Short mmCIF file of C-alpha atoms in Angstrom, two decimals:
data_model
loop_
_atom_site.label_atom_id
_atom_site.label_comp_id
_atom_site.label_asym_id
_atom_site.label_seq_id
_atom_site.Cartn_x
_atom_site.Cartn_y
_atom_site.Cartn_z
CA MET A 519 0.97 -23.91 27.65
CA SER A 520 1.23 -20.74 25.62
CA LEU A 521 4.63 -19.43 24.60
CA THR A 522 5.98 -16.21 26.06
CA ALA A 523 6.68 -13.51 23.48
CA ALA A 524 9.05 -10.56 23.65
CA GLY A 525 8.29 -8.25 26.54
CA GLY A 526 6.80 -11.01 28.67
CA LEU A 527 3.39 -11.14 26.96
CA THR A 528 1.88 -14.53 26.27
CA GLU A 529 1.18 -15.56 22.70
CA ARG A 530 -2.56 -15.16 23.36
CA ALA A 531 -2.02 -11.63 24.71
CA VAL A 532 0.06 -10.75 21.64
CA ASN A 533 -2.77 -11.95 19.38
CA HIS A 534 -5.31 -9.97 21.38
CA THR A 535 -3.08 -6.90 21.19
CA ALA A 536 -2.80 -7.22 17.40
CA HIS A 537 -6.59 -7.49 17.18
CA VAL A 538 -7.11 -4.35 19.27
CA VAL A 539 -4.47 -2.45 17.29
CA ASP A 540 -6.16 -3.43 14.03
CA ARG A 541 -9.70 -2.58 15.15
CA LEU A 542 -8.78 0.67 16.88
CA GLY A 543 -6.39 1.78 14.14
CA LEU A 544 -9.00 1.12 11.46
CA ALA A 545 -11.61 3.06 13.46
CA ILE A 546 -9.26 6.04 13.81
CA VAL A 547 -8.44 6.13 10.10
CA ALA A 548 -12.16 5.81 9.31
CA GLY A 549 -12.85 8.90 11.42
CA GLU A 550 -14.87 7.14 14.10
CA TYR A 551 -12.51 8.84 16.53
CA PRO A 552 -11.86 12.25 14.92
CA GLU A 553 -8.50 13.98 14.98
CA ARG A 554 -7.60 15.73 18.24
CA THR A 555 -10.41 14.02 20.17
CA MET A 556 -9.99 11.70 23.14
CA ILE A 557 -10.43 7.96 22.71
CA PRO A 558 -12.33 5.99 25.39
CA LEU A 559 -10.64 5.43 28.74
CA ASP A 560 -8.81 2.16 29.38
CA PRO A 561 -11.64 0.54 31.41
CA ASP A 562 -14.08 1.31 28.59
CA LEU A 563 -11.70 -0.13 25.99
CA GLU A 564 -11.22 -3.24 28.14
CA GLU A 565 -14.96 -3.80 28.17
CA MET A 566 -15.34 -2.93 24.49
CA PHE A 567 -12.75 -5.49 23.34
CA GLY A 568 -13.05 -7.98 26.20
CA VAL A 569 -9.33 -7.88 26.99
CA SER A 570 -7.06 -7.01 29.90
CA ARG A 571 -5.63 -3.60 30.73
CA THR A 572 -2.18 -4.88 29.75
CA VAL A 573 -3.43 -5.64 26.24
CA ILE A 574 -5.01 -2.19 25.93
CA ARG A 575 -1.84 -0.47 27.07
CA GLU A 576 0.31 -2.44 24.62
CA ALA A 577 -2.12 -1.68 21.79
CA LYS A 578 -2.01 2.03 22.62
CA LYS A 579 1.79 1.96 22.65
CA THR A 580 1.75 0.46 19.16
CA LEU A 581 -0.65 3.10 17.84
CA ILE A 582 1.40 5.85 19.49
CA ALA A 583 4.48 4.53 17.66
CA LYS A 584 2.54 4.70 14.39
CA GLY A 585 1.74 8.35 15.05
CA LEU A 586 -2.02 7.85 15.46
CA LEU A 587 -2.25 8.54 19.19
CA VAL A 588 -0.58 10.69 21.82
CA SER A 589 -0.91 10.08 25.55
CA LYS A 590 -0.45 12.53 28.41
CA ALA A 591 -0.50 11.74 32.12
CA LYS A 592 -3.70 12.82 33.91
CA VAL A 593 -5.16 13.95 30.58
CA GLY A 594 -5.73 10.80 28.56
CA THR A 595 -5.09 9.59 25.04
CA ARG A 596 -6.18 11.54 22.01
CA VAL A 597 -6.05 11.04 18.26
CA CYS A 598 -3.22 12.88 16.53
CA PRO A 599 -3.77 15.06 13.45
CA ALA A 600 -3.62 13.00 10.26
CA SER A 601 -0.48 14.91 9.27
CA ASP A 602 1.33 13.18 12.17
CA TRP A 603 0.40 9.65 11.07
CA ASN A 604 3.21 7.50 9.70
CA MET A 605 1.96 6.97 6.16
CA PHE A 606 4.86 4.62 5.45
CA ASP A 607 3.69 2.18 8.11
CA PRO A 608 2.23 -0.94 6.41
CA ASP A 609 -0.75 -1.09 8.80
CA VAL A 610 -1.60 2.59 8.35
CA LEU A 611 -1.45 2.13 4.58
CA ARG A 612 -3.67 -0.96 4.76
CA TRP A 613 -6.25 0.79 6.95
CA HIS A 614 -6.51 3.55 4.37
CA THR A 615 -7.09 1.11 1.51
CA MET A 616 -9.97 -0.44 3.48
CA GLN A 617 -12.01 2.76 3.59
CA ARG A 618 -15.17 3.00 1.48
CA ARG A 619 -14.14 6.30 -0.16
CA PRO A 620 -10.38 6.72 0.20
CA ASP A 621 -10.29 9.48 -2.42
CA GLN A 622 -7.67 11.69 -0.79
CA PHE A 623 -5.53 8.68 0.06
CA LEU A 624 -5.63 7.42 -3.53
CA ALA A 625 -4.74 10.86 -4.89
CA GLU A 626 -1.76 11.07 -2.53
CA LEU A 627 -0.73 7.49 -3.29
CA PHE A 628 -0.59 8.14 -7.03
CA GLU A 629 1.18 11.44 -6.40
CA ILE A 630 4.00 9.67 -4.56
CA ARG A 631 4.08 7.04 -7.31
CA MET A 632 4.55 9.83 -9.85
CA ILE A 633 7.52 11.10 -7.85
CA VAL A 634 9.17 7.73 -7.18
CA GLU A 635 8.53 5.34 -10.06
CA PRO A 636 9.46 7.49 -13.08
CA ALA A 637 12.75 8.30 -11.33
CA ALA A 638 13.29 4.58 -10.77
CA ALA A 639 12.62 3.81 -14.44
CA ALA A 640 15.19 6.43 -15.47
CA CYS A 641 17.74 4.85 -13.12
CA VAL A 642 17.06 1.41 -14.56
CA ALA A 643 17.61 2.73 -18.11
CA ILE A 644 21.10 3.78 -17.05
CA ARG A 645 22.04 0.74 -14.97
CA ALA A 646 20.18 -2.27 -16.35
CA THR A 647 22.13 -5.24 -17.68
CA ALA A 648 21.16 -7.66 -20.44
CA GLU A 649 19.96 -10.03 -17.73
CA ASP A 650 17.77 -7.27 -16.28
CA HIS A 651 16.31 -6.65 -19.74
CA ALA A 652 15.34 -10.31 -19.99
CA THR A 653 13.71 -10.19 -16.56
CA LEU A 654 11.68 -7.15 -17.57
CA ASP A 655 10.61 -8.85 -20.79
CA ALA A 656 9.43 -11.84 -18.74
CA ALA A 657 7.44 -9.54 -16.44
CA CYS A 658 5.68 -8.05 -19.47
CA THR A 659 4.95 -11.53 -20.79
CA ALA A 660 3.37 -12.49 -17.46
CA LEU A 661 1.21 -9.38 -17.69
CA ALA A 662 0.12 -10.25 -21.23
CA GLN A 663 -0.68 -13.86 -20.32
CA ALA A 664 -2.86 -13.10 -17.28
CA THR A 665 -6.33 -14.60 -17.70
CA THR A 666 -8.18 -12.91 -14.83
CA ARG A 667 -8.30 -9.35 -13.56
CA HIS A 668 -6.84 -10.48 -10.25
CA ASP A 669 -3.87 -12.18 -11.94
CA PHE A 670 -3.42 -9.16 -14.20
CA ALA A 671 -3.33 -6.83 -11.20
CA LEU A 672 -0.75 -8.98 -9.42
CA ALA A 673 1.42 -9.22 -12.56
CA ASP A 674 1.20 -5.44 -12.87
CA LEU A 675 2.29 -5.09 -9.25
CA GLU A 676 5.25 -7.43 -9.79
CA PHE A 677 6.39 -5.41 -12.81
CA HIS A 678 6.49 -2.18 -10.84
CA LYS A 679 8.23 -3.85 -7.89
CA LEU A 680 10.84 -5.14 -10.34
CA VAL A 681 11.53 -1.69 -11.78
CA LEU A 682 12.01 -0.28 -8.28
CA HIS A 683 14.31 -3.16 -7.38
CA LEU A 684 16.41 -2.78 -10.53
CA SER A 685 16.89 0.94 -9.86
CA GLY A 686 19.75 -0.02 -7.56
CA ASN A 687 18.83 2.83 -5.22
CA ARG A 688 18.09 1.54 -1.73
CA PHE A 689 15.97 4.56 -0.83
CA LEU A 690 13.81 4.08 -3.91
CA GLN A 691 13.58 0.37 -3.17
CA SER A 692 12.48 0.86 0.44
CA LEU A 693 10.04 3.63 -0.36
CA GLY A 694 8.72 1.68 -3.30
CA ASP A 695 8.14 -1.45 -1.24
CA LEU A 696 5.85 0.47 1.08
CA VAL A 697 3.94 2.10 -1.77
CA GLN A 698 3.56 -1.25 -3.47
CA ALA A 699 2.28 -2.78 -0.20
CA ALA A 700 -0.54 -0.25 -0.27
CA LEU A 701 -1.19 -1.00 -3.93
CA TYR A 702 -1.33 -4.72 -3.21
CA SER A 703 -4.03 -4.26 -0.56
CA LEU A 704 -5.91 -1.96 -2.91
CA LEU A 705 -5.65 -4.27 -5.92
CA VAL A 706 -6.85 -7.28 -3.96
CA SER A 707 -9.89 -5.37 -2.70
CA GLU A 708 -10.64 -3.90 -6.13
CA THR A 709 -10.31 -7.07 -8.21
CA GLY A 710 -12.04 -9.30 -5.68
CA GLY A 711 -11.82 -12.67 -7.39
CA PRO A 712 -11.04 -14.51 -10.62
CA ASN A 713 -13.04 -12.24 -12.93
CA PRO A 714 -12.27 -13.06 -16.58
CA LEU A 715 -10.55 -10.43 -18.67
CA ARG A 716 -12.52 -11.24 -21.84
CA GLU A 717 -9.67 -9.87 -23.98
CA ALA A 718 -10.43 -6.39 -22.66
CA PRO A 719 -8.93 -3.83 -25.09
CA GLU A 720 -7.87 -1.59 -22.21
CA MET A 721 -5.75 -4.43 -20.81
CA VAL A 722 -3.96 -4.80 -24.15
CA GLN A 723 -3.21 -1.08 -24.05
CA VAL A 724 -1.82 -1.40 -20.52
CA VAL A 725 0.53 -4.17 -21.65
CA GLU A 726 1.76 -2.06 -24.57
CA ARG A 727 2.40 0.88 -22.24
CA HIS A 728 4.51 -1.36 -20.02
CA ARG A 729 6.38 -2.66 -23.06
CA ALA A 730 7.17 0.97 -23.92
CA ILE A 731 8.88 1.32 -20.53
CA VAL A 732 10.96 -1.78 -21.21
CA ALA A 733 11.84 -0.62 -24.72
CA ALA A 734 13.13 2.70 -23.39
CA ILE A 735 15.11 0.93 -20.67
CA LYS A 736 16.66 -1.48 -23.17
CA ALA A 737 17.58 1.47 -25.39
CA GLY A 738 19.36 3.05 -22.44
CA THR A 739 17.33 6.26 -22.67
CA PRO A 740 16.41 7.59 -19.19
CA GLU A 741 14.04 10.39 -20.20
CA PRO A 742 11.83 8.25 -22.49
CA ALA A 743 11.78 5.59 -19.74
CA ARG A 744 10.68 8.20 -17.22
CA LEU A 745 7.95 9.53 -19.51
CA ALA A 746 6.73 6.02 -20.34
CA MET A 747 6.33 5.30 -16.63
CA VAL A 748 4.45 8.58 -16.14
CA HIS A 749 2.09 7.50 -18.92
CA VAL A 750 1.49 4.11 -17.26
CA ILE A 751 0.79 5.57 -13.81
CA ALA A 752 -1.53 8.25 -15.18
CA GLY A 753 -3.45 5.58 -17.07
CA ALA A 754 -3.71 3.39 -13.97
CA GLN A 755 -5.06 6.28 -11.93
CA SER A 756 -7.67 7.13 -14.55
CA GLU A 757 -8.75 3.50 -14.79
CA LEU A 758 -9.06 3.20 -11.01
CA VAL A 759 -11.19 6.34 -10.83
CA ARG A 760 -13.49 5.01 -13.57
CA SER A 761 -13.74 1.64 -11.84
CA ARG A 762 -14.65 3.14 -8.47
CA GLU A 763 -17.19 5.49 -10.04
CA GLY A 764 -18.81 2.53 -11.77
CA GLN A 765 -19.02 0.58 -8.49
CA SER A 766 -20.67 3.51 -6.69
CA ARG A 767 -23.53 3.77 -9.19
#
């Protein structure tokens, strides 16, 4: 017997709803259903996904809450302009990272990183304790000791999450968590598997740039910490652009 979830839906219906939300949301972000156009009617969606009308309605409610859809009685359901989408929703972020050419998304992602993370580094330089310094040193060591590109990417992610956490600012922490969630999805898709680093010189440079952030934080100098973080993010963006250009050739 399947369990009953919140709202009276069975566990199976909840799973089906999540599947429809994921497929339909991904299709909207990919442009298969362009902005301001109508999506298929409920009976067509039922047939398309092989689910009940209840599942379709629940899925549409979820996508409406995420800002992707708007529904009007006797008119139907249409796709909202991209400017209405909740870009801080984890699913919406993930759907963007799954696109073949998410160029605008990546540019906007690094732009928000440039706004948030340097400010966080400056805050940490003011507030960090000796214990925090040791934790940051350990994060840099983990980055330096990574043996695959995948492990390196995850260690890099953990370092930036740590800086945001140590900022002590709950708004920065919450905003940063969402940005980092997008980065995690992106890093996993970009690195793929356990590709060896082969002592790549660029990776050594990345580690040294991160150590510069830590050095500025330990010195208690906010502006150098901010600038060091700007340098790291700019380098990461340039490397990602080069990597994606190489893959497209």
